[in-house]
Short mmCIF file of C-alpha atoms in Angstrom, two decimals:
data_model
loop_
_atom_site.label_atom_id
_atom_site.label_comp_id
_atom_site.label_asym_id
_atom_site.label_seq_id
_atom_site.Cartn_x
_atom_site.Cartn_y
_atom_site.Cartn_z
CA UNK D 1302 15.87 0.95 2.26
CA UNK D 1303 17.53 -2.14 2.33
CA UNK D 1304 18.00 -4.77 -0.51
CA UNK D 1305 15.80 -7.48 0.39
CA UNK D 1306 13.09 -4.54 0.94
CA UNK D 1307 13.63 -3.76 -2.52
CA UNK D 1308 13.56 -6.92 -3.88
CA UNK D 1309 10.46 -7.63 -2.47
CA UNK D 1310 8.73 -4.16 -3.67
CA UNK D 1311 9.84 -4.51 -7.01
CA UNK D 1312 8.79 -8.19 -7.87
CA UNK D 1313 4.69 -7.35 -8.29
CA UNK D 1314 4.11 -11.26 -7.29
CA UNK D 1315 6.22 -10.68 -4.02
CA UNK D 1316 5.07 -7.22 -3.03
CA UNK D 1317 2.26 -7.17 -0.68
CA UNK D 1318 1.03 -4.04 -1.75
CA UNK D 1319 -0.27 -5.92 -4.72
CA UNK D 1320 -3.11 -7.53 -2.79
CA UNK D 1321 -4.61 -4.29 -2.23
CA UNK D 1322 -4.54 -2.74 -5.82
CA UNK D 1323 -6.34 -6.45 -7.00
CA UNK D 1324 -8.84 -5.33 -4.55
CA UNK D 1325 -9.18 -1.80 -6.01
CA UNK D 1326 -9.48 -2.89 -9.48
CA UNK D 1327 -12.30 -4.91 -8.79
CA UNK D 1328 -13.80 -1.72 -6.88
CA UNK D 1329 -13.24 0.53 -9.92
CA UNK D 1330 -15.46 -2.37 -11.77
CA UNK D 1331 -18.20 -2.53 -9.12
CA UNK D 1332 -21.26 -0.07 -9.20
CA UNK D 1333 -22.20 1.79 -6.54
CA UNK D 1334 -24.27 4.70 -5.34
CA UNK D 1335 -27.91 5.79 -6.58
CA UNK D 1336 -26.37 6.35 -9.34
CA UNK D 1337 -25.93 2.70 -10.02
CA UNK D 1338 -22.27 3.64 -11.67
CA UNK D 1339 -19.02 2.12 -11.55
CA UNK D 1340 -15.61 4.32 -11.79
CA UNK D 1341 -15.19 2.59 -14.82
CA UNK D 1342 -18.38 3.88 -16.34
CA UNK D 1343 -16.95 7.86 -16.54
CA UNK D 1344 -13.01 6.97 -16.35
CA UNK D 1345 -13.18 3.75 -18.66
CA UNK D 1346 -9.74 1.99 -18.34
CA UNK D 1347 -7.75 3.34 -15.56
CA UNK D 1348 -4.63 2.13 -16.92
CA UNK D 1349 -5.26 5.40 -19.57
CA UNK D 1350 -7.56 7.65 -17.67
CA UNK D 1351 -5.63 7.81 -14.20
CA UNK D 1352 -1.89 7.49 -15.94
CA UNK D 1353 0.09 10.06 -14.37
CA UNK D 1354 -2.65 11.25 -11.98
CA UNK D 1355 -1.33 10.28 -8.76
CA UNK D 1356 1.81 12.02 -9.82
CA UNK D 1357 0.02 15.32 -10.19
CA UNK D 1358 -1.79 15.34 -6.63
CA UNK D 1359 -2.76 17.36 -3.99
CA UNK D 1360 -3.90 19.30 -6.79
CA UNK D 1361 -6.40 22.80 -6.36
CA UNK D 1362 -10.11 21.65 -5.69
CA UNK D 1363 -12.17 25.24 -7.27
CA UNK D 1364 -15.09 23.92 -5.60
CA UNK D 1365 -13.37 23.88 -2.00
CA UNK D 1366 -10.88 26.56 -2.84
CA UNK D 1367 -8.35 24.59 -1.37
CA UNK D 1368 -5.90 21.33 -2.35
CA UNK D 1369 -7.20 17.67 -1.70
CA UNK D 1370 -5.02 14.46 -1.61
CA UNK D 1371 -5.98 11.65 -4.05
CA UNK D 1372 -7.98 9.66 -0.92
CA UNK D 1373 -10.16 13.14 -0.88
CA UNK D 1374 -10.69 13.22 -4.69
CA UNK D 1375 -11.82 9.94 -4.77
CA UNK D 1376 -14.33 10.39 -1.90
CA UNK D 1377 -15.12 13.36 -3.91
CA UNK D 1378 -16.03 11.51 -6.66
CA UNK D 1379 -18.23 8.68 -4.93
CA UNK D 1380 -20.27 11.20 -3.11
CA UNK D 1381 -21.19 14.32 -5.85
CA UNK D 1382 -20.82 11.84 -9.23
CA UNK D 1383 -21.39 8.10 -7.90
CA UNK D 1384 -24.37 9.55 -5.10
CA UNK D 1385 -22.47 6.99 -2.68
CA UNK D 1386 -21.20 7.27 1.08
CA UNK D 1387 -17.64 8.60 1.21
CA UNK D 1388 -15.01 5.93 2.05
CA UNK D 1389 -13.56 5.85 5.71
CA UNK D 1390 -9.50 6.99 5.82
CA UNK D 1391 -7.48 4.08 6.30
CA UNK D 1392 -10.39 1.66 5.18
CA UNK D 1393 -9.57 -1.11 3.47
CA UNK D 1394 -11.62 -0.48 0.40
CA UNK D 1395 -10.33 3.52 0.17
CA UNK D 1396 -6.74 2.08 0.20
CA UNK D 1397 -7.21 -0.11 -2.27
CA UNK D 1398 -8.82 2.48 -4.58
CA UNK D 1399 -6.20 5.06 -3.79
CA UNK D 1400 -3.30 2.02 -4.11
CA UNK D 1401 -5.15 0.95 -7.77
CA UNK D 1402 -4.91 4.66 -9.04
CA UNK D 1403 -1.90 5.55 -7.98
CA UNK D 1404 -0.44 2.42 -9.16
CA UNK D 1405 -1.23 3.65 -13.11
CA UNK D 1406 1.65 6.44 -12.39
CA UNK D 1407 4.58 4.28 -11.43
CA UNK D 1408 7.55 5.27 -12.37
CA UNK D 1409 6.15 8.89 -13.36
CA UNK D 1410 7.91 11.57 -11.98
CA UNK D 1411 6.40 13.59 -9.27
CA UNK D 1412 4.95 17.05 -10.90
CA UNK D 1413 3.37 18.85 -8.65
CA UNK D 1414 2.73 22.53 -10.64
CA UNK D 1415 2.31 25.71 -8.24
CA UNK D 1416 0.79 28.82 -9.25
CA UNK D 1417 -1.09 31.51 -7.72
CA UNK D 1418 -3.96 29.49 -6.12
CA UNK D 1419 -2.30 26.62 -4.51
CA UNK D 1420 1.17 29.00 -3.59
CA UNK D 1421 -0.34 30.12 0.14
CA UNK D 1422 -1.05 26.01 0.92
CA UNK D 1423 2.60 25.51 -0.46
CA UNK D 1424 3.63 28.25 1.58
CA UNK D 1425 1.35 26.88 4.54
CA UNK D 1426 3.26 23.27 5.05
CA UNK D 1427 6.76 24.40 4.62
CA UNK D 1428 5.66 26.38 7.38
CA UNK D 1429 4.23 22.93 9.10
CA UNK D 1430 7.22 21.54 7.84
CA UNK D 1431 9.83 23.67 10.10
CA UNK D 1432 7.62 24.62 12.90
CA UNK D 1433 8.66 22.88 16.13
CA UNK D 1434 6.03 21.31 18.26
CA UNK D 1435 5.10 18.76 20.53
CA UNK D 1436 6.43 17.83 23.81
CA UNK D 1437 9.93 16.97 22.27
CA UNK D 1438 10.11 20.28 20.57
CA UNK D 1439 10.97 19.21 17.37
CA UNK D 1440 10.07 20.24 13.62
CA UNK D 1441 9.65 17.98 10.73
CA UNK D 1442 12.65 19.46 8.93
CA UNK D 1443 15.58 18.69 12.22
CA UNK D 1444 15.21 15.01 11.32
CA UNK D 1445 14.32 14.74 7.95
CA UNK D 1446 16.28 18.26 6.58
CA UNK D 1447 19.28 18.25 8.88
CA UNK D 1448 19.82 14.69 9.97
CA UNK D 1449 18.95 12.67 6.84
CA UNK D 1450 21.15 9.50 6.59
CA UNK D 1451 21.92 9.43 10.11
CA UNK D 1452 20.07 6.93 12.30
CA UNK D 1453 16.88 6.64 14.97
CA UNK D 1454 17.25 3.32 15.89
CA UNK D 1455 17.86 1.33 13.53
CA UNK D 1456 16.41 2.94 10.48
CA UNK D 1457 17.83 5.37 8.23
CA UNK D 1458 16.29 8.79 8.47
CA UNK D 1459 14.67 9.19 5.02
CA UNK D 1460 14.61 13.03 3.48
CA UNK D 1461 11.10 12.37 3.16
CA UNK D 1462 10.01 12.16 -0.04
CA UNK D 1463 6.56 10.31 -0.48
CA UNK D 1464 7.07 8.53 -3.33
CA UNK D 1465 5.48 5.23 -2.72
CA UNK D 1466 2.21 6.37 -1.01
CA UNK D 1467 -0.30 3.94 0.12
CA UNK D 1468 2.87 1.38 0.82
CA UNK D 1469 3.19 -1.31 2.33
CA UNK D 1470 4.66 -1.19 5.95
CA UNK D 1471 6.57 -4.00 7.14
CA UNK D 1472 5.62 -2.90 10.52
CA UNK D 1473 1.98 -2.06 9.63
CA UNK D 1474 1.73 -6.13 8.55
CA UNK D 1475 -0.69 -3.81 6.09
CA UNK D 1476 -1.09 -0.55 3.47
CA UNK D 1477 -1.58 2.87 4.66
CA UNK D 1478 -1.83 6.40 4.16
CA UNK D 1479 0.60 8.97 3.83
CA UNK D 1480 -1.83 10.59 6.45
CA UNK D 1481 -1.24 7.72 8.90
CA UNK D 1482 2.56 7.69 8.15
CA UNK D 1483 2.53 11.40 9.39
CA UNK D 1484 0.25 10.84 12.13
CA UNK D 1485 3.36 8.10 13.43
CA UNK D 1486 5.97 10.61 13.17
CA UNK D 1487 3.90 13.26 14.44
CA UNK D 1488 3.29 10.86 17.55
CA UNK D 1489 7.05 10.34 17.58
CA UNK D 1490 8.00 13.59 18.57
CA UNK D 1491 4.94 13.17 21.23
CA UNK D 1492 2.65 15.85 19.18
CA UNK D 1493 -1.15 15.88 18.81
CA UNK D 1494 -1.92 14.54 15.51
CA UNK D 1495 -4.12 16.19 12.71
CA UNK D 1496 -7.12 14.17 12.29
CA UNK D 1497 -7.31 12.34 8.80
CA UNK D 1498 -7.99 14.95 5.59
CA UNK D 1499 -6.88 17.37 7.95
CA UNK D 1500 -6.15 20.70 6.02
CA UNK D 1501 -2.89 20.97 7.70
CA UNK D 1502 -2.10 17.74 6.38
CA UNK D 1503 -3.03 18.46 2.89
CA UNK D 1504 -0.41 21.03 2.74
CA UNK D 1505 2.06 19.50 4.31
CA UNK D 1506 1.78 16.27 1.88
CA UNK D 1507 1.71 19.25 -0.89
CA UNK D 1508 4.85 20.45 0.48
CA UNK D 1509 6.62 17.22 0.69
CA UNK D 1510 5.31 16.06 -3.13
CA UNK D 1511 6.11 19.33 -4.59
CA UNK D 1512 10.04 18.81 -2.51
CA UNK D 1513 10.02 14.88 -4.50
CA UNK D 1514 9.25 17.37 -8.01
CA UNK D 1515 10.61 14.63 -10.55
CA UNK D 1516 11.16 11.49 -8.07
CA UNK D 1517 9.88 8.82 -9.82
CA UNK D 1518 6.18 7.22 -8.11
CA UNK D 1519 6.85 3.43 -6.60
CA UNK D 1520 3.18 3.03 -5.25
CA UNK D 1521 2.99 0.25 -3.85
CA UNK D 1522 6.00 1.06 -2.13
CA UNK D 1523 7.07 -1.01 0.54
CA UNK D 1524 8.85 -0.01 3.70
CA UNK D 1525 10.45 -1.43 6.75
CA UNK B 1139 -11.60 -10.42 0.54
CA UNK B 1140 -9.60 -13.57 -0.02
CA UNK B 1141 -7.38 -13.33 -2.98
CA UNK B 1142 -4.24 -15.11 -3.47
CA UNK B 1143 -0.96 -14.26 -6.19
CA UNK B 1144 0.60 -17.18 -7.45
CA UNK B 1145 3.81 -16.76 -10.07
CA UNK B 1146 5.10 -19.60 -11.53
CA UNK B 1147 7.30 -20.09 -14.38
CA UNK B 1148 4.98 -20.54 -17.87
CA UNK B 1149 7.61 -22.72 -19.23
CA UNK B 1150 10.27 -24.97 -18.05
CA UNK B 1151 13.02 -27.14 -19.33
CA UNK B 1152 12.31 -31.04 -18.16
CA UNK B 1153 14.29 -31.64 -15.06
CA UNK B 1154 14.72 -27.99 -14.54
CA UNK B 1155 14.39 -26.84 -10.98
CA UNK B 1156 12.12 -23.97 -10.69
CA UNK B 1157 11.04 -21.48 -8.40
CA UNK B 1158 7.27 -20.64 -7.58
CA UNK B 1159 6.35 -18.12 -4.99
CA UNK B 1160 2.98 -17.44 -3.49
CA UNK B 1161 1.34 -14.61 -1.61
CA UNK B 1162 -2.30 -15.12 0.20
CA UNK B 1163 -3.78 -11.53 1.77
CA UNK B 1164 -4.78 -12.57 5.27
CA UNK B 1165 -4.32 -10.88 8.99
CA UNK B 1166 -2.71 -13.67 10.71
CA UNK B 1167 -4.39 -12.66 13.83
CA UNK B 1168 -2.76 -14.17 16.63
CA UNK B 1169 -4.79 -14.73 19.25
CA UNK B 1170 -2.55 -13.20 21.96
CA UNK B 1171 -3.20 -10.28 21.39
CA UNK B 1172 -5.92 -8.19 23.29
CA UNK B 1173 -8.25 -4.59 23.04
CA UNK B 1174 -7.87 -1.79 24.41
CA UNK B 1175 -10.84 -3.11 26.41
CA UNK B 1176 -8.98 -5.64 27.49
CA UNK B 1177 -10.68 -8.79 25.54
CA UNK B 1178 -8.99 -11.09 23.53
CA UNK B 1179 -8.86 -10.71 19.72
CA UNK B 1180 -9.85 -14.48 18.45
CA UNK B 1181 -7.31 -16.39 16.45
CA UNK B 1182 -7.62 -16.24 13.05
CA UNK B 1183 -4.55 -17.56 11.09
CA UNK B 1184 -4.17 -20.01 7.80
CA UNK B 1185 -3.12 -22.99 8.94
CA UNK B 1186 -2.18 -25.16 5.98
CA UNK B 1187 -0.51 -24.56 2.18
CA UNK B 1188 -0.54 -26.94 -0.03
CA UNK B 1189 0.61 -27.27 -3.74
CA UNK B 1190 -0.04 -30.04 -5.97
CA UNK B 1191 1.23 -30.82 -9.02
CA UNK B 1192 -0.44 -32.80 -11.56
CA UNK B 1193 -2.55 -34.16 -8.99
CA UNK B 1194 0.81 -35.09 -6.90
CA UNK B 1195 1.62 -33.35 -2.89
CA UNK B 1196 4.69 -31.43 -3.94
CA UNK B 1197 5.12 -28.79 -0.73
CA UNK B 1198 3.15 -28.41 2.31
CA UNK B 1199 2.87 -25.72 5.15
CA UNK B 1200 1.64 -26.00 8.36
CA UNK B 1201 1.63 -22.71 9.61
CA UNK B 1202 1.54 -21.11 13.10
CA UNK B 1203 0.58 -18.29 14.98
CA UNK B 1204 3.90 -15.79 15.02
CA UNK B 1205 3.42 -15.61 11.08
CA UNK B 1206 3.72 -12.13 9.31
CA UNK B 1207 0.27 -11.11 7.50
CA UNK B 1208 -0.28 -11.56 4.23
CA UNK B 1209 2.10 -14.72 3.89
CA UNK B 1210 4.47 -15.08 1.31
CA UNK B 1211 5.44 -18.46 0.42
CA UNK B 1212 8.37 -19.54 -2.01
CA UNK B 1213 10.17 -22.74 -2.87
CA UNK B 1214 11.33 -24.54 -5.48
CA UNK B 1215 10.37 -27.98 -7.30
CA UNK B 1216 11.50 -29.83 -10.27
CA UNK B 1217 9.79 -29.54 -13.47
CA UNK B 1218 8.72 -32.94 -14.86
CA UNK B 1219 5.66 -32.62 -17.15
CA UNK B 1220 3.49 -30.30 -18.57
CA UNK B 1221 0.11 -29.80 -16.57
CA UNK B 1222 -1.35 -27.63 -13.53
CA UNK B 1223 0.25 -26.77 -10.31
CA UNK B 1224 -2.68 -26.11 -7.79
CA UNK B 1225 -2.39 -24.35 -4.49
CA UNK B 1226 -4.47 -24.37 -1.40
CA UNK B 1227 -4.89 -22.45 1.41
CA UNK B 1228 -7.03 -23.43 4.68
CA UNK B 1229 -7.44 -21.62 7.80
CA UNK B 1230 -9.78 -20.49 11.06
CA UNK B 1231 -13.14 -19.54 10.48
CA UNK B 1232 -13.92 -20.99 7.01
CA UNK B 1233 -10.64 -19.59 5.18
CA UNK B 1234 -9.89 -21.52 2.37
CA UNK B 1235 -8.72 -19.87 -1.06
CA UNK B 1236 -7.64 -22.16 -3.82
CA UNK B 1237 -5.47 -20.85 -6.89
CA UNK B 1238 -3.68 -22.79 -9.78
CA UNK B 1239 -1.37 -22.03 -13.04
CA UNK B 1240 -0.30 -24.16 -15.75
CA UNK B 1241 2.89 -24.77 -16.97
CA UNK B 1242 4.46 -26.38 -20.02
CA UNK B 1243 7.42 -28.61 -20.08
CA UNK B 1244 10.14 -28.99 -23.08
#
């Protein structure tokens, strides 16, 4: 990550990413649903309720038996507590929530805990993680494992840590996903993607947190 | 949603040049570019920044199509009086988002 990019991320009136957690704290403040019920009305204020949250995610869901990502909690949320339509991935509005909650943990570290429950998911995208597909034949883990530092173009191969998830993409000209960041590299190495709140991508993004275990979180991040 | 970040210094020394940098969230939609279908995506870009101060044209922008989303915006100006800098932003279809801060001069 280069200087300038730094610069820019870490000045909140110059980072872009800003835009879009203004937009999700005036979503936590708005009601919606049947249940006529902001965020705010259960959490209260997010800078004390979600401290630290983002950090802790994909955590174990009992209710699905299985991990969801922050995006999925929060649709979660709107459509058993607030009685209101889940949130499209990648939509501007679910960004911006996921952006404004995450944004409580920066500079956290990353602690993902593992126990018996969520162990077979861990288990499940390190598998992901070094299994080679796609027409290139390539796992995750040849690229960002063995050829970290090196370069693919002209970027420097990252070891993949998701630190700053939703960032700011200086090639997106917008926020996404850590979804739609793997659905690019998946397409890289010319490989179907998962669709979004895929299961397989649940576990991988487990995978990669639990790997980042004490990385501090830089959401918004933002990338070249 | 238009919004608009503006920082600028909350205090200045008289004569003192100071920086002020601005960020408006918009797509900056080209118009060259085209759907999958084929059909071409209408321009929609800002085309004008303003910034007054005290009531005085300090900096203007007329921007282009070419321009990154979500523009960010920085320059400098000289710090004369106390009062309000004010900063516009017009563009396609209706855009216009106005923002301001006050600053206070020693």
């Amino acid at each position: 990550m280069a200087r300038e990019t730094r610069a820019i991320q870490d000045d909140d009136t110059t980072n872009p990413g800003m835009l879009w957690v203004l937009d999700g704290e005036a979503l936590w403040n708005k009601k919606a649903g049947t249940t006529d019920r902001a965020c705010a009305a259960c959490h209260g204020d997010a800078r004390t309720s979600m401290k630290g949250v983002a950090a802790r995610y994909p955590a174990f869901d009992t209710a699905r038996g299985r991990p969801v990502n922050l995006e999925q909690r929060i649709n979660l949320c709107r459509t058993q507590r607030q009685k209101a339509a889940a949130l499209a991935f990648e939509s501007r509005e679910l960004l911006a929530l996921t952006a404004y909650v995450a944004r409580q943990s920066r500079g956290l570290p990353i602690n993902i805990a593992i126990d018996a429950r969520t162990r077979p998911f861990l288990d499940a995208g390190r598998e992901t993680f070094h299994r080679r597909q796609g027409q290139l034949n390539l796992a995750c883990s040849q690229c960002h494992d063995d050829n970290w530092g090196k370069r693919l173009a002209g970027s420097v191969i990252p070891q993949a840590h998701p630190t700053g998830y939703p960032l700011y993409r200086l090639e997106w000209q917008g926020l996404g996903s850590f979804e739609r960041r793997l659905r690019n590299c998946l397409i890289g190495i010319r490989a179907e993607p998962y669709a979004y709140g895929a299961p397989e991508f649940v576990d991988l993004e487990l995978y990669l947190m639990w790997r980042a275990n004490g990385m501090k979180i830089e959401t918004p991040a933002v990338r070249p | 949603m238009a919004r608009a970040i503006v920082n600028v210094p909350s205090q200045a020394k008289r004569g003192e040049i100071i920086e002020i940098k601005t960020l408006a969230a918009h797509p900056m939609e080209t118009g060259f570019r085209r759907t999958q279908l084929g059909e071409l995506i209408p321009r929609d870009i800002i085309r004008r920044f303003v910034c007054t101060y005290n009531g005085a044209e300090v900096f203007r922008v007329d921007l282009h199509p070419a321009m990154a989303a979500n523009p960010l915006i920085a320059f400098t100006t000289v710090a004369t009086e106390s009062g309000t800098i004010a900063f516009q932003w017009a563009g396609d279809n209706g855009y216009a988002v106005t923002e301001s801060a006050s600053i206070r001069v020693e």
